[in-house]
CSV table of C-alpha atoms and ligand atoms in Angstrom, one decimal:
chain,number,residue,atom,x,y,z
A,1,MET,CA,-8.4,-14.3,-48.8
A,2,LYS,CA,-5.0,-12.6,-48.6
A,3,MET,CA,-3.8,-11.2,-45.3
A,4,ASN,CA,-3.8,-7.7,-46.8
A,5,GLU,CA,-7.4,-7.9,-47.7
A,6,TYR,CA,-8.4,-9.0,-44.2
A,7,MET,CA,-6.4,-6.1,-42.8
A,8,GLU,CA,-8.0,-3.6,-45.2
A,9,ARG,CA,-11.5,-4.8,-44.5
A,10,THR,CA,-10.8,-4.7,-40.7
A,11,GLU,CA,-9.6,-1.1,-40.9
A,12,GLN,CA,-12.8,-0.1,-42.8
A,13,VAL,CA,-15.0,-1.1,-39.8
A,14,VAL,CA,-12.9,-1.3,-36.6
A,15,LEU,CA,-12.0,2.0,-34.9
A,16,HIS,CA,-8.3,2.7,-35.5
A,17,THR,CA,-7.1,2.8,-31.9
A,18,TYR,CA,-4.2,0.4,-32.4
A,19,ASN,CA,-1.4,0.4,-35.0
A,20,ARG,CA,-1.5,-3.3,-35.5
A,21,PHE,CA,1.3,-5.4,-36.9
A,22,PRO,CA,0.6,-6.6,-40.4
A,23,VAL,CA,-0.4,-10.2,-39.6
A,24,VAL,CA,-3.7,-12.0,-39.3
A,25,PHE,CA,-3.6,-14.9,-36.9
A,26,GLU,CA,-5.9,-17.8,-37.5
A,27,LYS,CA,-5.0,-20.6,-35.0
A,28,GLY,CA,-2.6,-21.6,-32.3
A,29,GLU,CA,-1.0,-24.8,-31.1
A,30,GLY,CA,1.2,-25.1,-28.0
A,31,VAL,CA,3.5,-22.1,-28.0
A,32,HIS,CA,3.1,-21.3,-31.7
A,33,LEU,CA,0.6,-19.2,-33.7
A,34,TYR,CA,-0.2,-19.5,-37.4
A,35,ASP,CA,-1.3,-16.8,-39.7
A,36,THR,CA,-4.0,-17.2,-42.4
A,37,GLU,CA,-1.3,-18.0,-44.9
A,38,GLY,CA,0.1,-20.9,-42.8
A,39,LYS,CA,3.3,-19.2,-41.5
A,40,GLU,CA,4.4,-20.3,-38.0
A,41,TYR,CA,5.3,-17.9,-35.2
A,42,LEU,CA,7.0,-18.7,-31.9
A,43,ASP,CA,4.9,-16.8,-29.4
A,44,PHE,CA,6.9,-15.0,-26.6
A,45,GLY,CA,4.1,-12.5,-26.1
A,46,ALA,CA,1.2,-14.9,-25.2
A,47,GLY,CA,-1.5,-12.4,-26.1
A,48,ILE,CA,0.1,-10.0,-23.7
A,49,ALA,CA,0.8,-12.4,-20.8
A,50,VAL,CA,-2.5,-14.1,-21.1
A,51,PHE,CA,-2.0,-17.5,-22.6
A,52,ALA,CA,0.0,-18.9,-19.7
A,53,LEU,CA,-0.8,-22.5,-20.8
A,54,GLY,CA,-0.2,-21.9,-24.5
A,55,TYR,CA,-2.8,-22.8,-27.1
A,56,HIS,CA,-5.0,-25.9,-26.6
A,57,TYR,CA,-3.4,-27.1,-23.4
A,58,ALA,CA,-4.5,-30.5,-22.2
A,59,ASP,CA,-8.2,-30.6,-20.9
A,60,TYR,CA,-8.5,-26.8,-21.0
A,61,ASP,CA,-10.6,-26.7,-24.2
A,62,GLN,CA,-12.7,-29.6,-23.0
A,63,ALA,CA,-13.6,-27.9,-19.7
A,64,LEU,CA,-14.9,-24.9,-21.7
A,65,LYS,CA,-16.8,-27.1,-24.1
A,66,ASP,CA,-18.4,-28.9,-21.2
A,67,GLN,CA,-19.5,-25.6,-19.6
A,68,ILE,CA,-21.0,-24.4,-22.9
A,69,ASP,CA,-23.1,-27.5,-22.9
A,70,LYS,CA,-24.4,-26.7,-19.4
A,71,VAL,CA,-24.9,-23.0,-19.3
A,72,ILE,CA,-22.8,-19.9,-20.4
A,73,HIS,CA,-24.5,-17.1,-18.5
A,74,THR,CA,-27.0,-16.7,-15.7
A,75,SER,CA,-26.3,-13.2,-14.2
A,76,ASN,CA,-25.4,-12.2,-10.6
A,77,LEU,CA,-28.9,-12.4,-9.4
A,78,PHE,CA,-28.3,-16.1,-8.8
A,79,TYR,CA,-25.6,-18.5,-7.7
A,80,ASN,CA,-23.7,-20.7,-10.0
A,81,VAL,CA,-21.2,-23.6,-9.4
A,82,PRO,CA,-18.2,-22.4,-11.4
A,83,MET,CA,-18.2,-19.1,-9.6
A,84,MET,CA,-18.0,-20.8,-6.3
A,85,GLU,CA,-15.2,-23.1,-7.5
A,86,ALA,CA,-13.2,-20.4,-9.1
A,87,ALA,CA,-13.4,-18.1,-6.1
A,88,GLU,CA,-12.5,-21.0,-3.7
A,89,LYS,CA,-9.4,-21.7,-5.7
A,90,LEU,CA,-8.4,-18.0,-6.0
A,91,VAL,CA,-8.9,-17.6,-2.2
A,92,LYS,CA,-6.8,-20.7,-1.5
A,93,ALA,CA,-4.0,-19.7,-3.9
A,94,SER,CA,-3.7,-16.2,-2.4
A,95,GLY,CA,-4.6,-16.8,1.2
A,96,MET,CA,-6.9,-13.8,0.9
A,97,SER,CA,-10.5,-13.7,1.9
A,98,LYS,CA,-13.1,-12.6,-0.8
A,99,VAL,CA,-13.3,-12.4,-4.6
A,100,PHE,CA,-15.3,-10.1,-6.9
A,101,PHE,CA,-15.1,-11.3,-10.6
A,102,THR,CA,-14.8,-8.8,-13.4
A,103,ASN,CA,-14.5,-9.0,-17.2
A,104,SER,CA,-11.1,-7.3,-17.5
A,105,GLY,CA,-8.1,-6.0,-15.6
A,106,THR,CA,-9.3,-2.5,-15.9
A,107,GLU,CA,-12.6,-3.3,-14.2
A,108,ALA,CA,-10.7,-5.1,-11.4
A,109,ILE,CA,-8.8,-1.8,-10.8
A,110,GLU,CA,-12.1,0.1,-10.8
A,111,GLY,CA,-13.5,-2.2,-8.2
A,112,ALA,CA,-10.3,-2.0,-6.1
A,113,ILE,CA,-10.5,1.8,-6.1
A,114,LYS,CA,-14.1,1.7,-5.1
A,115,ALA,CA,-13.5,-0.8,-2.3
A,116,ALA,CA,-10.6,1.3,-0.9
A,117,ARG,CA,-12.7,4.5,-1.0
A,118,LYS,CA,-15.7,2.7,0.7
A,119,TYR,CA,-13.4,1.4,3.4
A,120,ALA,CA,-12.1,4.9,4.1
A,121,TRP,CA,-15.6,6.4,3.9
A,122,ASN,CA,-16.9,3.9,6.4
A,123,LYS,CA,-14.4,5.3,8.9
A,124,ASP,CA,-15.1,9.0,8.6
A,125,HIS,CA,-17.7,9.6,5.9
A,126,ALA,CA,-15.3,12.1,4.2
A,127,THR,CA,-15.5,12.4,0.5
A,128,ASP,CA,-12.1,13.7,-0.3
A,129,HIS,CA,-9.9,10.6,0.2
A,130,GLU,CA,-6.7,10.3,-1.8
A,131,ILE,CA,-4.9,7.5,-3.5
A,132,ILE,CA,-1.2,7.3,-4.2
A,133,ALA,CA,-0.1,5.7,-7.4
A,134,MET,CA,3.3,5.3,-9.1
A,135,ASN,CA,4.9,7.1,-12.0
A,136,HIS,CA,5.3,4.8,-15.1
A,137,SER,CA,2.5,2.6,-13.8
A,138,PHE,CA,-0.2,1.1,-16.0
A,139,HIS,CA,-3.6,0.1,-14.6
A,140,GLY,CA,-5.9,0.4,-17.5
A,141,ARG,CA,-7.8,2.8,-19.8
A,142,SER,CA,-11.1,3.6,-18.2
A,143,VAL,CA,-11.3,6.9,-16.4
A,144,GLY,CA,-10.7,5.6,-12.9
A,145,ALA,CA,-7.9,3.2,-14.0
A,146,LEU,CA,-6.4,5.9,-16.2
A,147,SER,CA,-6.4,8.3,-13.3
A,148,VAL,CA,-4.0,6.0,-11.4
A,149,THR,CA,-1.9,5.3,-14.5
A,150,GLY,CA,1.3,7.3,-14.2
A,151,ASN,CA,1.7,8.1,-17.9
A,152,PRO,CA,0.8,11.8,-18.8
A,153,HIS,CA,0.7,10.9,-22.5
A,154,TYR,CA,-2.2,8.4,-21.9
A,155,GLN,CA,-4.0,10.9,-19.7
A,156,GLU,CA,-3.7,14.3,-21.3
A,157,ALA,CA,-6.6,14.4,-23.7
A,158,PHE,CA,-9.1,12.9,-21.2
A,159,LYS,CA,-8.9,15.3,-18.4
A,160,PRO,CA,-10.5,16.1,-16.0
A,161,LEU,CA,-9.9,12.6,-14.6
A,162,MET,CA,-10.8,11.2,-11.2
A,163,GLY,CA,-9.6,13.5,-8.5
A,164,GLY,CA,-7.6,12.8,-5.4
A,165,VAL,CA,-4.7,10.9,-7.1
A,166,LYS,CA,-1.1,11.7,-6.2
A,167,PHE,CA,2.0,10.2,-7.9
A,168,ALA,CA,5.2,8.9,-6.3
A,169,ASP,CA,8.3,7.2,-7.7
A,170,TYR,CA,8.4,3.4,-7.8
A,171,ASN,CA,11.0,1.9,-5.5
A,172,ASP,CA,11.5,5.3,-3.7
A,173,LEU,CA,10.0,5.1,-0.2
A,174,ASP,CA,10.7,8.8,0.6
A,175,SER,CA,8.7,9.9,-2.5
A,176,VAL,CA,5.8,7.8,-1.2
A,177,LYS,CA,6.1,9.2,2.3
A,178,ALA,CA,6.1,12.8,0.8
A,179,GLN,CA,2.6,12.2,-0.7
A,180,ILE,CA,1.0,10.8,2.4
A,181,THR,CA,-1.6,12.9,4.1
A,182,ASP,CA,-4.5,12.3,6.6
A,183,LYS,CA,-6.7,11.7,3.6
A,184,THR,CA,-4.7,9.0,2.0
A,185,CYS,CA,-6.9,5.8,1.7
A,186,ALA,CA,-4.8,3.6,-0.6
A,187,ILE,CA,-1.5,3.1,-2.3
A,188,ILE,CA,-1.7,1.3,-5.6
A,189,MET,CA,1.2,-0.3,-7.5
A,190,GLU,CA,2.1,-3.2,-9.7
A,191,THR,CA,4.2,-5.8,-7.9
A,192,LEU,CA,6.4,-5.8,-11.0
A,193,GLN,CA,5.8,-2.8,-13.4
A,194,GLY,CA,4.9,-4.2,-16.8
A,195,GLU,CA,3.9,-1.7,-19.5
A,196,GLY,CA,6.1,1.0,-17.9
A,197,GLY,CA,9.2,-1.0,-18.8
A,198,ILE,CA,9.6,-4.2,-16.7
A,199,TYR,CA,10.7,-2.9,-13.3
A,200,PRO,CA,10.7,-5.4,-10.5
A,201,MET,CA,9.8,-4.1,-7.0
A,202,GLU,CA,12.6,-3.8,-4.4
A,203,GLU,CA,11.9,-5.8,-1.3
A,204,SER,CA,12.8,-2.9,1.1
A,205,PHE,CA,10.4,-0.7,-0.8
A,206,LEU,CA,7.4,-3.0,-0.6
A,207,LYS,CA,8.1,-3.7,3.0
A,208,GLY,CA,8.4,0.0,3.8
A,209,VAL,CA,5.1,0.8,2.0
A,210,LYS,CA,3.4,-2.0,3.8
A,211,GLU,CA,4.7,-0.7,7.2
A,212,ILE,CA,3.3,2.8,6.4
A,213,CYS,CA,0.0,1.3,5.3
A,214,GLU,CA,-0.4,-0.7,8.5
A,215,GLU,CA,0.6,2.2,10.7
A,216,LYS,CA,-1.9,4.6,9.1
A,217,ASP,CA,-4.6,2.0,8.1
A,218,ILE,CA,-4.1,2.8,4.4
A,219,LEU,CA,-5.0,0.0,2.1
A,220,LEU,CA,-2.2,-1.5,-0.1
A,221,ILE,CA,-3.5,-2.5,-3.5
A,222,LEU,CA,-1.2,-4.7,-5.5
A,223,ASP,CA,-1.9,-5.0,-9.2
A,224,GLU,CA,-1.0,-8.6,-10.2
A,225,ILE,CA,-2.8,-8.4,-13.6
A,226,GLN,CA,0.3,-9.0,-15.6
A,227,CYS,CA,2.8,-10.3,-13.1
A,228,GLY,CA,0.5,-12.7,-11.3
A,229,MET,CA,-0.6,-16.3,-12.0
A,230,GLY,CA,2.8,-17.9,-11.7
A,231,ARG,CA,4.6,-15.6,-14.2
A,232,THR,CA,7.4,-14.5,-11.8
A,233,GLY,CA,7.9,-17.9,-10.1
A,234,SER,CA,5.2,-17.8,-7.5
A,235,MET,CA,1.5,-17.8,-8.0
A,236,PHE,CA,1.4,-14.1,-7.1
A,237,ALA,CA,4.6,-12.0,-7.2
A,238,TRP,CA,3.9,-10.5,-3.7
A,239,GLN,CA,4.3,-14.0,-2.2
A,240,GLN,CA,8.0,-13.8,-2.9
A,241,TYR,CA,8.2,-10.8,-0.6
A,242,GLY,CA,6.1,-12.1,2.2
A,243,VAL,CA,3.9,-9.0,1.9
A,244,MET,CA,0.2,-9.6,1.4
A,245,PRO,CA,-1.8,-6.7,0.0
A,246,ASP,CA,-5.2,-5.6,1.3
A,247,ILE,CA,-6.6,-5.8,-2.2
A,248,MET,CA,-5.1,-7.6,-5.2
A,249,THR,CA,-6.2,-7.3,-8.8
A,250,CYS,CA,-6.0,-10.1,-11.3
A,251,ALA,CA,-6.8,-10.6,-15.0
A,252,LYS,CA,-4.7,-11.6,-18.1
A,253,ALA,CA,-3.7,-15.2,-17.3
A,254,LEU,CA,-6.4,-15.7,-14.8
A,255,GLY,CA,-8.7,-17.3,-17.5
A,256,CYS,CA,-5.9,-18.1,-19.9
A,257,GLY,CA,-7.7,-16.5,-22.8
A,258,VAL,CA,-11.3,-16.2,-21.6
A,259,PRO,CA,-11.9,-12.5,-20.7
A,260,VAL,CA,-12.0,-12.4,-16.9
A,261,GLY,CA,-10.5,-10.5,-14.1
A,262,ALA,CA,-11.0,-10.2,-10.3
A,263,PHE,CA,-10.2,-8.1,-7.3
A,264,VAL,CA,-9.5,-10.0,-4.1
A,265,LEU,CA,-9.9,-8.6,-0.7
A,266,ASN,CA,-8.3,-9.6,2.6
A,267,GLU,CA,-10.5,-10.2,5.6
A,268,LYS,CA,-10.2,-6.7,7.0
A,269,THR,CA,-11.1,-5.0,3.7
A,270,ALA,CA,-13.8,-7.5,2.8
A,271,LYS,CA,-15.5,-6.9,6.2
A,272,ALA,CA,-15.7,-3.1,5.9
A,273,SER,CA,-16.1,-2.1,2.3
A,274,LEU,CA,-18.4,-3.0,-0.5
A,275,VAL,CA,-21.9,-4.3,0.4
A,276,PRO,CA,-25.0,-5.0,-1.7
A,277,GLY,CA,-25.8,-2.0,-3.9
A,278,ASP,CA,-22.3,-0.7,-3.9
A,279,HIS,CA,-20.9,-2.5,-7.0
A,280,GLY,CA,-21.9,-4.9,-9.7
A,281,THR,CA,-21.5,-6.1,-13.3
A,282,THR,CA,-23.8,-8.2,-15.5
A,283,TYR,CA,-21.1,-10.6,-16.8
A,284,GLY,CA,-18.9,-10.8,-13.7
A,285,GLY,CA,-18.7,-14.3,-12.3
A,286,ASN,CA,-20.2,-15.7,-15.5
A,287,PRO,CA,-20.2,-19.5,-15.4
A,288,PHE,CA,-18.3,-19.8,-18.6
A,289,ALA,CA,-15.5,-17.4,-17.6
A,290,CYS,CA,-15.3,-19.0,-14.1
A,291,ALA,CA,-15.2,-22.5,-15.6
A,292,ALA,CA,-12.0,-21.3,-17.3
A,293,VAL,CA,-10.6,-19.8,-14.1
A,294,SER,CA,-11.4,-22.9,-12.1
A,295,LYS,CA,-9.8,-25.2,-14.8
A,296,VAL,CA,-6.7,-22.9,-14.9
A,297,PHE,CA,-6.1,-23.4,-11.2
A,298,ASP,CA,-6.5,-27.1,-11.5
A,299,LEU,CA,-4.1,-27.4,-14.4
A,300,PHE,CA,-1.6,-25.2,-12.6
A,301,GLU,CA,-1.6,-27.5,-9.7
A,302,GLU,CA,-1.7,-30.8,-11.6
A,303,HIS,CA,1.1,-29.9,-13.9
A,304,ASP,CA,3.1,-27.8,-11.4
A,305,ILE,CA,3.2,-24.8,-13.7
A,306,VAL,CA,4.7,-22.5,-11.1
A,307,GLY,CA,7.5,-25.1,-10.4
A,308,HIS,CA,8.2,-25.3,-14.1
A,309,VAL,CA,8.6,-21.5,-14.2
A,310,ARG,CA,11.0,-21.5,-11.3
A,311,LYS,CA,13.0,-24.4,-12.8
A,312,THR,CA,13.2,-22.9,-16.3
A,313,ALA,CA,13.5,-19.2,-15.7
A,314,PRO,CA,17.2,-19.3,-14.8
A,315,TYR,CA,17.9,-20.7,-18.3
A,316,LEU,CA,15.9,-17.9,-19.9
A,317,GLU,CA,17.8,-15.4,-17.8
A,318,LYS,CA,21.1,-16.9,-18.7
A,319,LYS,CA,20.3,-16.8,-22.4
A,320,LEU,CA,19.1,-13.2,-22.2
A,321,ASP,CA,22.2,-12.2,-20.3
A,322,GLU,CA,24.3,-13.7,-23.1
A,323,LEU,CA,22.4,-11.6,-25.6
A,324,VAL,CA,23.1,-8.5,-23.6
A,325,GLU,CA,26.8,-9.4,-23.4
A,326,LYS,CA,27.0,-10.1,-27.1
A,327,HIS,CA,24.9,-7.4,-28.7
A,328,ASP,CA,25.5,-3.7,-28.3
A,329,CYS,CA,21.9,-2.9,-28.9
A,330,PHE,CA,20.9,-4.5,-25.6
A,331,THR,CA,22.3,-2.7,-22.6
A,332,ALA,CA,20.6,-4.5,-19.7
A,333,ARG,CA,18.1,-7.2,-18.7
A,334,ARG,CA,15.4,-6.7,-16.1
A,335,GLY,CA,12.7,-8.9,-14.8
A,336,LYS,CA,11.7,-11.9,-12.8
A,337,GLY,CA,10.8,-15.4,-13.9
A,338,PHE,CA,9.0,-15.4,-17.3
A,339,MET,CA,8.5,-11.6,-17.2
A,340,GLN,CA,11.7,-10.2,-18.7
A,341,GLY,CA,12.8,-7.1,-20.5
A,342,LEU,CA,15.8,-6.2,-22.5
A,343,VAL,CA,16.7,-2.5,-22.6
A,344,VAL,CA,17.3,-1.6,-26.3
A,345,SER,CA,19.6,1.2,-27.3
A,346,GLY,CA,20.6,2.7,-30.6
A,347,ARG,CA,17.5,1.6,-32.5
A,348,PRO,CA,13.7,1.9,-32.0
A,349,VAL,CA,12.4,-1.1,-30.1
A,350,GLY,CA,9.3,-1.1,-32.3
A,351,GLU,CA,11.5,-1.8,-35.3
A,352,LEU,CA,13.1,-4.8,-33.5
A,353,VAL,CA,9.6,-6.2,-32.6
A,354,LYS,CA,8.5,-5.8,-36.2
A,355,ALA,CA,11.6,-7.5,-37.6
A,356,ALA,CA,11.3,-10.4,-35.1
A,357,LEU,CA,7.7,-10.9,-36.2
A,358,ALA,CA,8.7,-11.0,-39.9
A,359,ASN,CA,11.2,-13.7,-38.8
A,360,GLY,CA,8.5,-15.8,-37.1
A,361,LEU,CA,9.0,-14.6,-33.5
A,362,ILE,CA,6.4,-12.7,-31.4
A,363,VAL,CA,7.9,-10.4,-28.8
A,364,LEU,CA,6.5,-7.2,-27.3
A,365,SER,CA,7.7,-3.8,-26.3
A,366,ALA,CA,7.3,-2.0,-23.0
A,367,GLY,CA,8.0,1.6,-22.0
A,368,SER,CA,9.9,3.5,-24.7
A,369,ASP,CA,12.9,1.2,-25.1
A,370,VAL,CA,12.3,-2.2,-23.6
A,371,LEU,CA,11.9,-5.5,-25.5
A,372,ARG,CA,9.4,-7.5,-23.4
A,373,LEU,CA,9.3,-11.2,-23.2
A,374,VAL,CA,6.2,-12.7,-21.5
A,375,PRO,CA,6.0,-16.2,-23.0
A,376,PRO,CA,3.5,-18.9,-22.2
A,377,LEU,CA,4.6,-20.5,-18.8
A,378,VAL,CA,4.9,-23.9,-20.5
A,379,ILE,CA,7.9,-23.0,-22.7
A,380,THR,CA,10.8,-25.4,-22.6
A,381,GLU,CA,14.6,-24.8,-22.9
A,382,LYS,CA,14.2,-25.8,-26.6
A,383,ASP,CA,11.7,-23.0,-27.1
A,384,ILE,CA,14.1,-20.5,-25.4
A,385,ASP,CA,16.9,-21.6,-27.8
A,386,GLU,CA,14.5,-21.1,-30.8
A,387,MET,CA,13.7,-17.7,-29.5
A,388,VAL,CA,17.3,-16.7,-29.1
A,389,GLU,CA,18.1,-18.1,-32.6
A,390,LYS,CA,15.3,-16.1,-34.2
A,391,LEU,CA,16.2,-12.9,-32.3
A,392,GLU,CA,19.8,-13.2,-33.2
A,393,ALA,CA,19.0,-13.7,-36.9
A,394,VAL,CA,17.2,-10.3,-36.7
A,395,LEU,CA,20.1,-8.6,-35.0
A,396,SER,CA,22.8,-9.6,-37.5
B,1,LIG,C1,-3.1,-5.2,-18.8
B,1,LIG,C2,-3.0,-4.5,-17.5
B,1,LIG,C3,-4.1,-3.9,-17.0
B,1,LIG,C4,-5.4,-3.7,-17.7
B,1,LIG,O1,-6.1,-4.9,-18.0
B,1,LIG,P1,-7.1,-5.0,-19.1
B,1,LIG,O2,-7.6,-6.4,-19.1
B,1,LIG,O3,-6.4,-4.7,-20.4
B,1,LIG,O4,-8.2,-4.1,-18.9
B,1,LIG,C5,-4.0,-3.3,-15.7
B,1,LIG,N1,-2.9,-3.4,-15.0
B,1,LIG,C6,-1.8,-4.1,-15.5
B,1,LIG,C7,-0.6,-4.2,-14.6
B,1,LIG,C8,-1.8,-4.6,-16.8
B,1,LIG,O5,-0.7,-5.2,-17.3
């Protein structure tokens, strides 16, 4: 069948909530995807920062196949081995205390919000606690997650949303202070803003927020769904700042393609928040999803994936800086590790993304004017050269 026919048939039956690019992918290998007509694409989007290990990474597929042969699902009414293993590895990698597995990032955010509210409720039994979130943030599309997403365009048609949310400016400590009241129970932010336009957090800002949180017993929730799992050069981006959150959310690369998320609590929060009856999900902690998580942590360690990011990221940054230098349509580079953005001026970023795709290169956009690069963490300098070559061909 022709790609056009697949697309038309899809549009007939799938609700049109995405303006999809005109390509139908069939398979992947390493850092490349192939469409149904056999065309090759270099993937610097990684399924939106999901495929950290690329496609068919050594032993990853086999671990999933082995788990399928054992059992895929059992429910949370019982224990299972992969859930224990995955949680142990997530706790070890983060130095935090307890894990709740979800099926997506959005659900991890929902759980984090509930844990924070319960923690505050335990102290005073008040039901009007407030959460401070950031402008230009992105935390998901369900009503709770959307309520803390600082993008009026996403929110408008779905009001009334969850109450008690106030917005402050990212990297502006005074604006956070201005929103704090006696009712504030949590401050939620991405350690590196992704969808909003690739904005890294300033160290003084994070340290300042943490200080306020400790002083007032407000919980700090760091959303590591996109920037976590090694992408910025440490397993979790906050580890580079030496500031541990009270609650962390994970998803995207956590299962490297299998839909899974988690929220992780520190000791203090785990001890005094959610208890049996407070929260649940049928699929969460599913043996299949957790076998993926467990294997991902093993492979990250065996192959020193984070070390590779730290070693290779300076090359990517240098190449991107050269692009900014050379081409007027790029005015700046922002980002950390393998989470990079080029600020585009003078032409719509969507057009650039589309042209790159036609030329066999997958890149993404972020915010209104940022070209986003979130490649698999296993890319080499050669892949980076190929990316630059393909992008330059589109610019000229
Ligand atoms: C993608 C994303 C989410 C939402 O995750 P889903 O798995 O799409 O529900 C939340 N926060 C951040 C920072 C994200 O990048």
